[in-house]
Amino acid sequence: SRGLGDVYKRQSETDPEAAPVLEGDNGNTTVRIMETIVLERVVPSVFAADPKAVEGSEIWLREVTFRRGVRYLVEAASGAGKSSLCSFLYGIRDDYEGTIRFDATDSRSLSVGGWCDLRRRSLGLLFQELRLFEELTVWENIALKNDLTRFHTAERIERMLDAARIADKRDVAAGRLSVGQQQRVAFIRALCQPLDFVLLDEPVSHLDPTNGDLLAALLDEETRRQGAGVIVTSVGNRLGLTYDQICRL
């Protein structure tokens, strides 16, 4: 199977205007590779046998298009499948019915290399469970991502740590931080890449409003600069962005 980037790489070589280019802080450039994420009657397999379980959903078993540059809030009760949605879109689970398309490409057709390329150059995710390496320092956790993407300078990362009020934790092992501090580290790490879309699964679940607003400002700045789409999930504690569309899961 081809990677999604293969199609756009050839397109950009023959038609440079067809693939807008983004420049990172360190001078590296990245070819845009995704304008839309389309869900065609997608539903978790566990709900597929009982359509009544998703009655009223504006996403499951619907035709839904997420567009780059648009900000979406997906509200859901606990157990409705918000983390499943993020996992389906990020390609780490495939226990669903229906079709997910990145532009015209069926996500199920992507190779392992295609998924890796997509996650490195286009699609970001803040996991609800954060997935930090507890034995590594704050800086090392962020560097693991940024060394792969080479997108932000060290100075830019330092500024983000300062804006999130955790600059003094730079050399502290992640396992020694509070959960709220860990959430801020994972949030910054998720922004250390080119983004056409970023998925954030309950990004402020462990934060007070003040710290939540600090992260919202960071996300607002970075996604506006990149023209990225934003998909945020919430069970009630919203990230303080201005959303273009609110969907009920």
PDB file of C-alpha atoms in Angstrom:
ATOM      1  CA  SER A   1       0.000   0.000   0.000  1.00  0.00           C
ATOM      2  CA  ARG A   2       1.157   3.509  -0.683  1.00  0.00           C
ATOM      3  CA  GLY A   3       1.580   6.177   1.948  1.00  0.00           C
ATOM      4  CA  LEU A   4      -0.734   9.173   1.713  1.00  0.00           C
ATOM      5  CA  GLY A   5       2.293  11.405   1.275  1.00  0.00           C
ATOM      6  CA  ASP A   6       3.316   9.564  -1.914  1.00  0.00           C
ATOM      7  CA  VAL A   7       0.310  10.928  -3.796  1.00  0.00           C
ATOM      8  CA  TYR A   8       0.959  14.511  -2.715  1.00  0.00           C
ATOM      9  CA  LYS A   9       4.714  14.282  -3.201  1.00  0.00           C
ATOM     10  CA  ARG A  10       4.212  13.512  -6.876  1.00  0.00           C
ATOM     11  CA  GLN A  11       1.517  16.174  -7.131  1.00  0.00           C
ATOM     12  CA  SER A  12       3.760  18.831  -5.588  1.00  0.00           C
ATOM     13  CA  GLU A  13       6.573  17.969  -8.007  1.00  0.00           C
ATOM     14  CA  THR A  14       4.331  18.500 -11.045  1.00  0.00           C
ATOM     15  CA  ASP A  15       2.144  21.299  -9.650  1.00  0.00           C
ATOM     16  CA  PRO A  16       3.817  23.289  -6.835  1.00  0.00           C
ATOM     17  CA  GLU A  17       0.675  25.383  -6.266  1.00  0.00           C
ATOM     18  CA  ALA A  18      -1.300  22.223  -5.434  1.00  0.00           C
ATOM     19  CA  ALA A  19       0.635  21.607  -2.216  1.00  0.00           C
ATOM     20  CA  PRO A  20       1.063  24.617   0.108  1.00  0.00           C
ATOM     21  CA  VAL A  21       4.320  24.648   2.036  1.00  0.00           C
ATOM     22  CA  LEU A  22       4.802  25.338   5.748  1.00  0.00           C
ATOM     23  CA  GLU A  23       8.100  26.493   7.205  1.00  0.00           C
ATOM     24  CA  GLY A  24       9.022  25.468  10.742  1.00  0.00           C
ATOM     25  CA  ASP A  25      10.937  27.548  13.275  1.00  0.00           C
ATOM     26  CA  ASN A  26      14.175  25.800  12.300  1.00  0.00           C
ATOM     27  CA  GLY A  27      13.813  26.580   8.582  1.00  0.00           C
ATOM     28  CA  ASN A  28      12.643  23.109   7.510  1.00  0.00           C
ATOM     29  CA  THR A  29       9.751  23.061   5.084  1.00  0.00           C
ATOM     30  CA  THR A  30       6.879  20.594   4.977  1.00  0.00           C
ATOM     31  CA  VAL A  31       4.480  19.881   2.120  1.00  0.00           C
ATOM     32  CA  ARG A  32       0.841  19.981   3.148  1.00  0.00           C
ATOM     33  CA  ILE A  33      -0.688  16.571   2.617  1.00  0.00           C
ATOM     34  CA  MET A  34      -4.254  16.684   3.990  1.00  0.00           C
ATOM     35  CA  GLU A  35      -7.200  19.060   3.645  1.00  0.00           C
ATOM     36  CA  THR A  36     -10.077  16.924   4.981  1.00  0.00           C
ATOM     37  CA  ILE A  37     -10.852  13.977   7.224  1.00  0.00           C
ATOM     38  CA  VAL A  38     -14.071  12.280   6.133  1.00  0.00           C
ATOM     39  CA  LEU A  39     -16.091   9.774   8.161  1.00  0.00           C
ATOM     40  CA  GLU A  40     -18.538   7.667   6.161  1.00  0.00           C
ATOM     41  CA  ARG A  41     -20.992   6.007   8.540  1.00  0.00           C
ATOM     42  CA  VAL A  42     -18.254   5.163  11.016  1.00  0.00           C
ATOM     43  CA  VAL A  43     -19.274   3.477  14.269  1.00  0.00           C
ATOM     44  CA  PRO A  44     -17.317   1.482  16.870  1.00  0.00           C
ATOM     45  CA  SER A  45     -17.754  -2.231  16.277  1.00  0.00           C
ATOM     46  CA  VAL A  46     -19.072  -2.622  19.812  1.00  0.00           C
ATOM     47  CA  PHE A  47     -22.036  -0.376  18.884  1.00  0.00           C
ATOM     48  CA  ALA A  48     -22.583  -1.715  15.366  1.00  0.00           C
ATOM     49  CA  ALA A  49     -25.078  -4.404  16.355  1.00  0.00           C
ATOM     50  CA  ASP A  50     -27.206  -1.930  18.296  1.00  0.00           C
ATOM     51  CA  PRO A  51     -27.786   1.318  16.361  1.00  0.00           C
ATOM     52  CA  LYS A  52     -29.985   2.598  19.194  1.00  0.00           C
ATOM     53  CA  ALA A  53     -26.816   2.909  21.296  1.00  0.00           C
ATOM     54  CA  VAL A  54     -25.709   5.808  19.090  1.00  0.00           C
ATOM     55  CA  GLU A  55     -29.073   7.453  18.477  1.00  0.00           C
ATOM     56  CA  GLY A  56     -28.695  11.198  18.599  1.00  0.00           C
ATOM     57  CA  SER A  57     -24.999  11.122  17.746  1.00  0.00           C
ATOM     58  CA  GLU A  58     -23.916  13.709  15.203  1.00  0.00           C
ATOM     59  CA  ILE A  59     -20.834  11.669  14.285  1.00  0.00           C
ATOM     60  CA  TRP A  60     -21.437   7.917  14.579  1.00  0.00           C
ATOM     61  CA  LEU A  61     -23.256   6.464  11.548  1.00  0.00           C
ATOM     62  CA  ARG A  62     -23.219   9.887   9.875  1.00  0.00           C
ATOM     63  CA  GLU A  63     -21.439  11.469   6.921  1.00  0.00           C
ATOM     64  CA  VAL A  64     -19.005  13.883   8.559  1.00  0.00           C
ATOM     65  CA  THR A  65     -16.237  16.037   7.092  1.00  0.00           C
ATOM     66  CA  PHE A  66     -13.602  17.727   9.238  1.00  0.00           C
ATOM     67  CA  ARG A  67     -11.784  20.497   7.359  1.00  0.00           C
ATOM     68  CA  ARG A  68      -8.306  21.893   7.829  1.00  0.00           C
ATOM     69  CA  GLY A  69      -8.380  25.297   9.513  1.00  0.00           C
ATOM     70  CA  VAL A  70     -11.690  24.648  11.308  1.00  0.00           C
ATOM     71  CA  ARG A  71     -11.997  24.115  15.071  1.00  0.00           C
ATOM     72  CA  TYR A  72     -14.305  21.396  16.317  1.00  0.00           C
ATOM     73  CA  LEU A  73     -15.443  20.472  19.811  1.00  0.00           C
ATOM     74  CA  VAL A  74     -16.756  16.931  20.196  1.00  0.00           C
ATOM     75  CA  GLU A  75     -18.833  16.654  23.369  1.00  0.00           C
ATOM     76  CA  ALA A  76     -19.698  13.266  24.781  1.00  0.00           C
ATOM     77  CA  ALA A  77     -20.821  11.445  27.865  1.00  0.00           C
ATOM     78  CA  SER A  78     -18.339   9.031  29.383  1.00  0.00           C
ATOM     79  CA  GLY A  79     -18.355   5.773  27.415  1.00  0.00           C
ATOM     80  CA  ALA A  80     -19.708   7.300  24.214  1.00  0.00           C
ATOM     81  CA  GLY A  81     -16.468   6.638  22.349  1.00  0.00           C
ATOM     82  CA  LYS A  82     -14.543   9.928  22.263  1.00  0.00           C
ATOM     83  CA  SER A  83     -11.167   8.251  22.890  1.00  0.00           C
ATOM     84  CA  SER A  84     -12.152   5.577  20.374  1.00  0.00           C
ATOM     85  CA  LEU A  85     -12.798   8.312  17.798  1.00  0.00           C
ATOM     86  CA  CYS A  86      -9.321   9.757  18.323  1.00  0.00           C
ATOM     87  CA  SER A  87      -7.770   6.287  18.134  1.00  0.00           C
ATOM     88  CA  PHE A  88      -9.607   5.506  14.888  1.00  0.00           C
ATOM     89  CA  LEU A  89      -8.511   8.791  13.303  1.00  0.00           C
ATOM     90  CA  TYR A  90      -4.912   8.307  14.447  1.00  0.00           C
ATOM     91  CA  GLY A  91      -4.808   4.742  13.174  1.00  0.00           C
ATOM     92  CA  ILE A  92      -3.993   2.960  16.422  1.00  0.00           C
ATOM     93  CA  ARG A  93      -7.305   1.080  16.462  1.00  0.00           C
ATOM     94  CA  ASP A  94      -9.397  -0.287  13.622  1.00  0.00           C
ATOM     95  CA  ASP A  95     -12.299  -1.916  15.461  1.00  0.00           C
ATOM     96  CA  TYR A  96     -14.906   0.157  13.671  1.00  0.00           C
ATOM     97  CA  GLU A  97     -17.394  -0.176  10.841  1.00  0.00           C
ATOM     98  CA  GLY A  98     -17.541   2.326   7.991  1.00  0.00           C
ATOM     99  CA  THR A  99     -14.797   4.266   6.218  1.00  0.00           C
ATOM    100  CA  ILE A 100     -12.387   6.995   7.263  1.00  0.00           C
ATOM    101  CA  ARG A 101     -10.794   8.972   4.442  1.00  0.00           C
ATOM    102  CA  PHE A 102      -7.890  11.401   4.496  1.00  0.00           C
ATOM    103  CA  ASP A 103      -8.904  13.493   1.513  1.00  0.00           C
ATOM    104  CA  ALA A 104      -9.737  10.692  -0.970  1.00  0.00           C
ATOM    105  CA  THR A 105      -7.522   8.022   0.622  1.00  0.00           C
ATOM    106  CA  ASP A 106      -9.135   5.234   2.643  1.00  0.00           C
ATOM    107  CA  SER A 107      -7.194   5.127   5.898  1.00  0.00           C
ATOM    108  CA  ARG A 108      -7.311   1.323   5.884  1.00  0.00           C
ATOM    109  CA  SER A 109      -5.166   1.336   2.724  1.00  0.00           C
ATOM    110  CA  LEU A 110      -2.234   3.073   4.387  1.00  0.00           C
ATOM    111  CA  SER A 111       0.933   1.087   4.967  1.00  0.00           C
ATOM    112  CA  VAL A 112       2.829   1.249   8.269  1.00  0.00           C
ATOM    113  CA  GLY A 113       5.211   3.665   6.580  1.00  0.00           C
ATOM    114  CA  GLY A 114       2.282   5.729   5.336  1.00  0.00           C
ATOM    115  CA  TRP A 115       0.884   6.053   8.843  1.00  0.00           C
ATOM    116  CA  CYS A 116       4.292   7.014  10.228  1.00  0.00           C
ATOM    117  CA  ASP A 117       4.680   9.672   7.561  1.00  0.00           C
ATOM    118  CA  LEU A 118       1.195  11.021   8.220  1.00  0.00           C
ATOM    119  CA  ARG A 119       1.780  11.259  11.985  1.00  0.00           C
ATOM    120  CA  ARG A 120       5.131  12.939  11.515  1.00  0.00           C
ATOM    121  CA  ARG A 121       4.093  15.498   8.893  1.00  0.00           C
ATOM    122  CA  SER A 122       0.377  16.102   9.216  1.00  0.00           C
ATOM    123  CA  LEU A 123      -1.642  14.546  12.065  1.00  0.00           C
ATOM    124  CA  GLY A 124      -0.988  15.078  15.786  1.00  0.00           C
ATOM    125  CA  LEU A 125      -2.618  13.589  18.871  1.00  0.00           C
ATOM    126  CA  LEU A 126      -2.656  14.467  22.549  1.00  0.00           C
ATOM    127  CA  PHE A 127      -3.531  11.194  24.251  1.00  0.00           C
ATOM    128  CA  GLN A 128      -5.942  11.298  27.179  1.00  0.00           C
ATOM    129  CA  GLU A 129      -3.532   9.074  29.117  1.00  0.00           C
ATOM    130  CA  LEU A 130      -0.621  11.365  28.049  1.00  0.00           C
ATOM    131  CA  ARG A 131       1.896   8.531  27.378  1.00  0.00           C
ATOM    132  CA  LEU A 132       4.971  10.250  28.755  1.00  0.00           C
ATOM    133  CA  PHE A 133       8.128   8.323  29.609  1.00  0.00           C
ATOM    134  CA  GLU A 134       8.239   8.747  33.370  1.00  0.00           C
ATOM    135  CA  GLU A 135      11.972   8.091  33.695  1.00  0.00           C
ATOM    136  CA  LEU A 136      12.836  10.786  31.133  1.00  0.00           C
ATOM    137  CA  THR A 137      12.943  14.484  31.919  1.00  0.00           C
ATOM    138  CA  VAL A 138      10.417  16.991  30.629  1.00  0.00           C
ATOM    139  CA  TRP A 139      12.917  18.151  28.012  1.00  0.00           C
ATOM    140  CA  GLU A 140      13.767  14.611  26.930  1.00  0.00           C
ATOM    141  CA  ASN A 141      10.092  13.695  26.498  1.00  0.00           C
ATOM    142  CA  ILE A 142       9.526  16.687  24.233  1.00  0.00           C
ATOM    143  CA  ALA A 143      12.806  16.166  22.374  1.00  0.00           C
ATOM    144  CA  LEU A 144      11.802  12.618  21.444  1.00  0.00           C
ATOM    145  CA  LYS A 145       9.062  14.112  19.267  1.00  0.00           C
ATOM    146  CA  ASN A 146      10.878  17.189  18.056  1.00  0.00           C
ATOM    147  CA  ASP A 147      13.992  15.226  17.080  1.00  0.00           C
ATOM    148  CA  LEU A 148      11.791  13.194  14.736  1.00  0.00           C
ATOM    149  CA  THR A 149      10.054  16.191  13.172  1.00  0.00           C
ATOM    150  CA  ARG A 150      12.838  18.795  13.537  1.00  0.00           C
ATOM    151  CA  PHE A 151      10.078  21.383  13.499  1.00  0.00           C
ATOM    152  CA  HIS A 152      10.680  23.704  16.467  1.00  0.00           C
ATOM    153  CA  THR A 153      13.897  25.288  17.662  1.00  0.00           C
ATOM    154  CA  ALA A 154      15.060  24.755  21.231  1.00  0.00           C
ATOM    155  CA  GLU A 155      14.296  28.427  21.852  1.00  0.00           C
ATOM    156  CA  ARG A 156      10.688  28.001  20.732  1.00  0.00           C
ATOM    157  CA  ILE A 157      10.228  24.981  23.002  1.00  0.00           C
ATOM    158  CA  GLU A 158      11.702  26.946  25.909  1.00  0.00           C
ATOM    159  CA  ARG A 159       9.169  29.710  25.269  1.00  0.00           C
ATOM    160  CA  MET A 160       6.307  27.221  25.257  1.00  0.00           C
ATOM    161  CA  LEU A 161       7.477  25.714  28.547  1.00  0.00           C
ATOM    162  CA  ASP A 162       7.643  29.193  30.010  1.00  0.00           C
ATOM    163  CA  ALA A 163       4.169  30.089  28.711  1.00  0.00           C
ATOM    164  CA  ALA A 164       2.787  26.895  30.294  1.00  0.00           C
ATOM    165  CA  ARG A 165       4.557  27.756  33.585  1.00  0.00           C
ATOM    166  CA  ILE A 166       6.659  24.623  33.701  1.00  0.00           C
ATOM    167  CA  ALA A 167      10.023  26.008  32.539  1.00  0.00           C
ATOM    168  CA  ASP A 168      11.434  25.266  36.003  1.00  0.00           C
ATOM    169  CA  LYS A 169      10.573  21.573  35.488  1.00  0.00           C
ATOM    170  CA  ARG A 170      12.702  21.271  32.337  1.00  0.00           C
ATOM    171  CA  ASP A 171      15.189  18.818  33.837  1.00  0.00           C
ATOM    172  CA  VAL A 172      12.792  17.004  36.186  1.00  0.00           C
ATOM    173  CA  ALA A 173      11.756  13.418  35.438  1.00  0.00           C
ATOM    174  CA  ALA A 174       8.173  13.309  34.158  1.00  0.00           C
ATOM    175  CA  GLY A 175       7.259  10.708  36.780  1.00  0.00           C
ATOM    176  CA  ARG A 176       7.943  13.247  39.527  1.00  0.00           C
ATOM    177  CA  LEU A 177       5.473  15.796  38.181  1.00  0.00           C
ATOM    178  CA  SER A 178       1.840  16.245  39.146  1.00  0.00           C
ATOM    179  CA  VAL A 179      -0.702  14.964  36.622  1.00  0.00           C
ATOM    180  CA  GLY A 180      -1.564  18.542  35.692  1.00  0.00           C
ATOM    181  CA  GLN A 181       2.084  19.306  34.977  1.00  0.00           C
ATOM    182  CA  GLN A 182       2.391  16.114  32.950  1.00  0.00           C
ATOM    183  CA  GLN A 183      -0.633  17.162  30.918  1.00  0.00           C
ATOM    184  CA  ARG A 184       1.092  20.428  30.039  1.00  0.00           C
ATOM    185  CA  VAL A 185       4.238  18.585  28.955  1.00  0.00           C
ATOM    186  CA  ALA A 186       2.256  16.228  26.719  1.00  0.00           C
ATOM    187  CA  PHE A 187       0.343  19.195  25.288  1.00  0.00           C
ATOM    188  CA  ILE A 188       3.555  20.958  24.257  1.00  0.00           C
ATOM    189  CA  ARG A 189       4.964  17.734  22.822  1.00  0.00           C
ATOM    190  CA  ALA A 190       1.858  17.358  20.631  1.00  0.00           C
ATOM    191  CA  LEU A 191       2.559  20.762  19.050  1.00  0.00           C
ATOM    192  CA  CYS A 192       6.140  19.901  18.063  1.00  0.00           C
ATOM    193  CA  GLN A 193       5.342  18.961  14.484  1.00  0.00           C
ATOM    194  CA  PRO A 194       3.783  20.140  11.242  1.00  0.00           C
ATOM    195  CA  LEU A 195       0.009  19.923  11.589  1.00  0.00           C
ATOM    196  CA  ASP A 196      -2.852  19.744   9.160  1.00  0.00           C
ATOM    197  CA  PHE A 197      -5.010  18.419  12.021  1.00  0.00           C
ATOM    198  CA  VAL A 198      -4.430  17.969  15.732  1.00  0.00           C
ATOM    199  CA  LEU A 199      -6.596  15.726  17.911  1.00  0.00           C
ATOM    200  CA  LEU A 200      -6.814  16.533  21.622  1.00  0.00           C
ATOM    201  CA  ASP A 201      -8.556  14.003  23.850  1.00  0.00           C
ATOM    202  CA  GLU A 202      -9.769  15.778  27.007  1.00  0.00           C
ATOM    203  CA  PRO A 203      -6.736  18.091  26.985  1.00  0.00           C
ATOM    204  CA  VAL A 204      -7.545  19.993  30.197  1.00  0.00           C
ATOM    205  CA  SER A 205      -9.087  17.219  32.296  1.00  0.00           C
ATOM    206  CA  HIS A 206      -6.512  17.745  35.081  1.00  0.00           C
ATOM    207  CA  LEU A 207      -6.127  21.513  34.838  1.00  0.00           C
ATOM    208  CA  ASP A 208      -7.706  24.520  36.509  1.00  0.00           C
ATOM    209  CA  PRO A 209      -9.180  27.246  34.256  1.00  0.00           C
ATOM    210  CA  THR A 210      -6.088  29.453  34.475  1.00  0.00           C
ATOM    211  CA  ASN A 211      -3.691  26.769  33.281  1.00  0.00           C
ATOM    212  CA  GLY A 212      -6.232  25.571  30.733  1.00  0.00           C
ATOM    213  CA  ASP A 213      -6.338  29.064  29.250  1.00  0.00           C
ATOM    214  CA  LEU A 214      -2.535  29.124  28.997  1.00  0.00           C
ATOM    215  CA  LEU A 215      -2.619  25.955  26.897  1.00  0.00           C
ATOM    216  CA  ALA A 216      -5.515  27.258  24.812  1.00  0.00           C
ATOM    217  CA  ALA A 217      -3.416  30.317  23.941  1.00  0.00           C
ATOM    218  CA  LEU A 218      -0.495  28.111  22.880  1.00  0.00           C
ATOM    219  CA  LEU A 219      -2.771  25.968  20.719  1.00  0.00           C
ATOM    220  CA  ASP A 220      -4.453  29.006  19.214  1.00  0.00           C
ATOM    221  CA  GLU A 221      -1.111  30.547  18.232  1.00  0.00           C
ATOM    222  CA  GLU A 222       0.376  27.377  16.765  1.00  0.00           C
ATOM    223  CA  THR A 223      -2.679  26.202  14.832  1.00  0.00           C
ATOM    224  CA  ARG A 224      -3.381  29.663  13.413  1.00  0.00           C
ATOM    225  CA  ARG A 225       0.213  29.874  12.239  1.00  0.00           C
ATOM    226  CA  GLN A 226      -0.073  26.483  10.555  1.00  0.00           C
ATOM    227  CA  GLY A 227      -3.671  26.787   9.374  1.00  0.00           C
ATOM    228  CA  ALA A 228      -4.421  23.493  11.114  1.00  0.00           C
ATOM    229  CA  GLY A 229      -7.757  21.933  11.933  1.00  0.00           C
ATOM    230  CA  VAL A 230      -8.440  21.261  15.620  1.00  0.00           C
ATOM    231  CA  ILE A 231     -10.586  18.419  17.003  1.00  0.00           C
ATOM    232  CA  VAL A 232     -11.051  18.565  20.781  1.00  0.00           C
ATOM    233  CA  THR A 233     -13.034  16.044  22.833  1.00  0.00           C
ATOM    234  CA  SER A 234     -14.653  16.847  26.149  1.00  0.00           C
ATOM    235  CA  VAL A 235     -16.948  15.328  28.759  1.00  0.00           C
ATOM    236  CA  GLY A 236     -17.610  18.746  30.269  1.00  0.00           C
ATOM    237  CA  ASN A 237     -14.310  20.492  31.032  1.00  0.00           C
ATOM    238  CA  ARG A 238     -13.789  22.381  27.769  1.00  0.00           C
ATOM    239  CA  LEU A 239     -10.536  23.728  26.426  1.00  0.00           C
ATOM    240  CA  GLY A 240     -11.130  27.467  26.177  1.00  0.00           C
ATOM    241  CA  LEU A 241     -11.002  27.982  22.415  1.00  0.00           C
ATOM    242  CA  THR A 242     -13.535  29.656  20.166  1.00  0.00           C
ATOM    243  CA  TYR A 243     -14.991  26.727  18.223  1.00  0.00           C
ATOM    244  CA  ASP A 244     -16.411  26.876  14.719  1.00  0.00           C
ATOM    245  CA  GLN A 245     -18.547  23.781  15.276  1.00  0.00           C
ATOM    246  CA  ILE A 246     -19.712  21.781  18.287  1.00  0.00           C
ATOM    247  CA  CYS A 247     -20.706  18.168  17.684  1.00  0.00           C
ATOM    248  CA  ARG A 248     -22.465  15.730  19.990  1.00  0.00           C
ATOM    249  CA  LEU A 249     -20.932  12.264  19.944  1.00  0.00           C
TER     250      LEU A 249
END
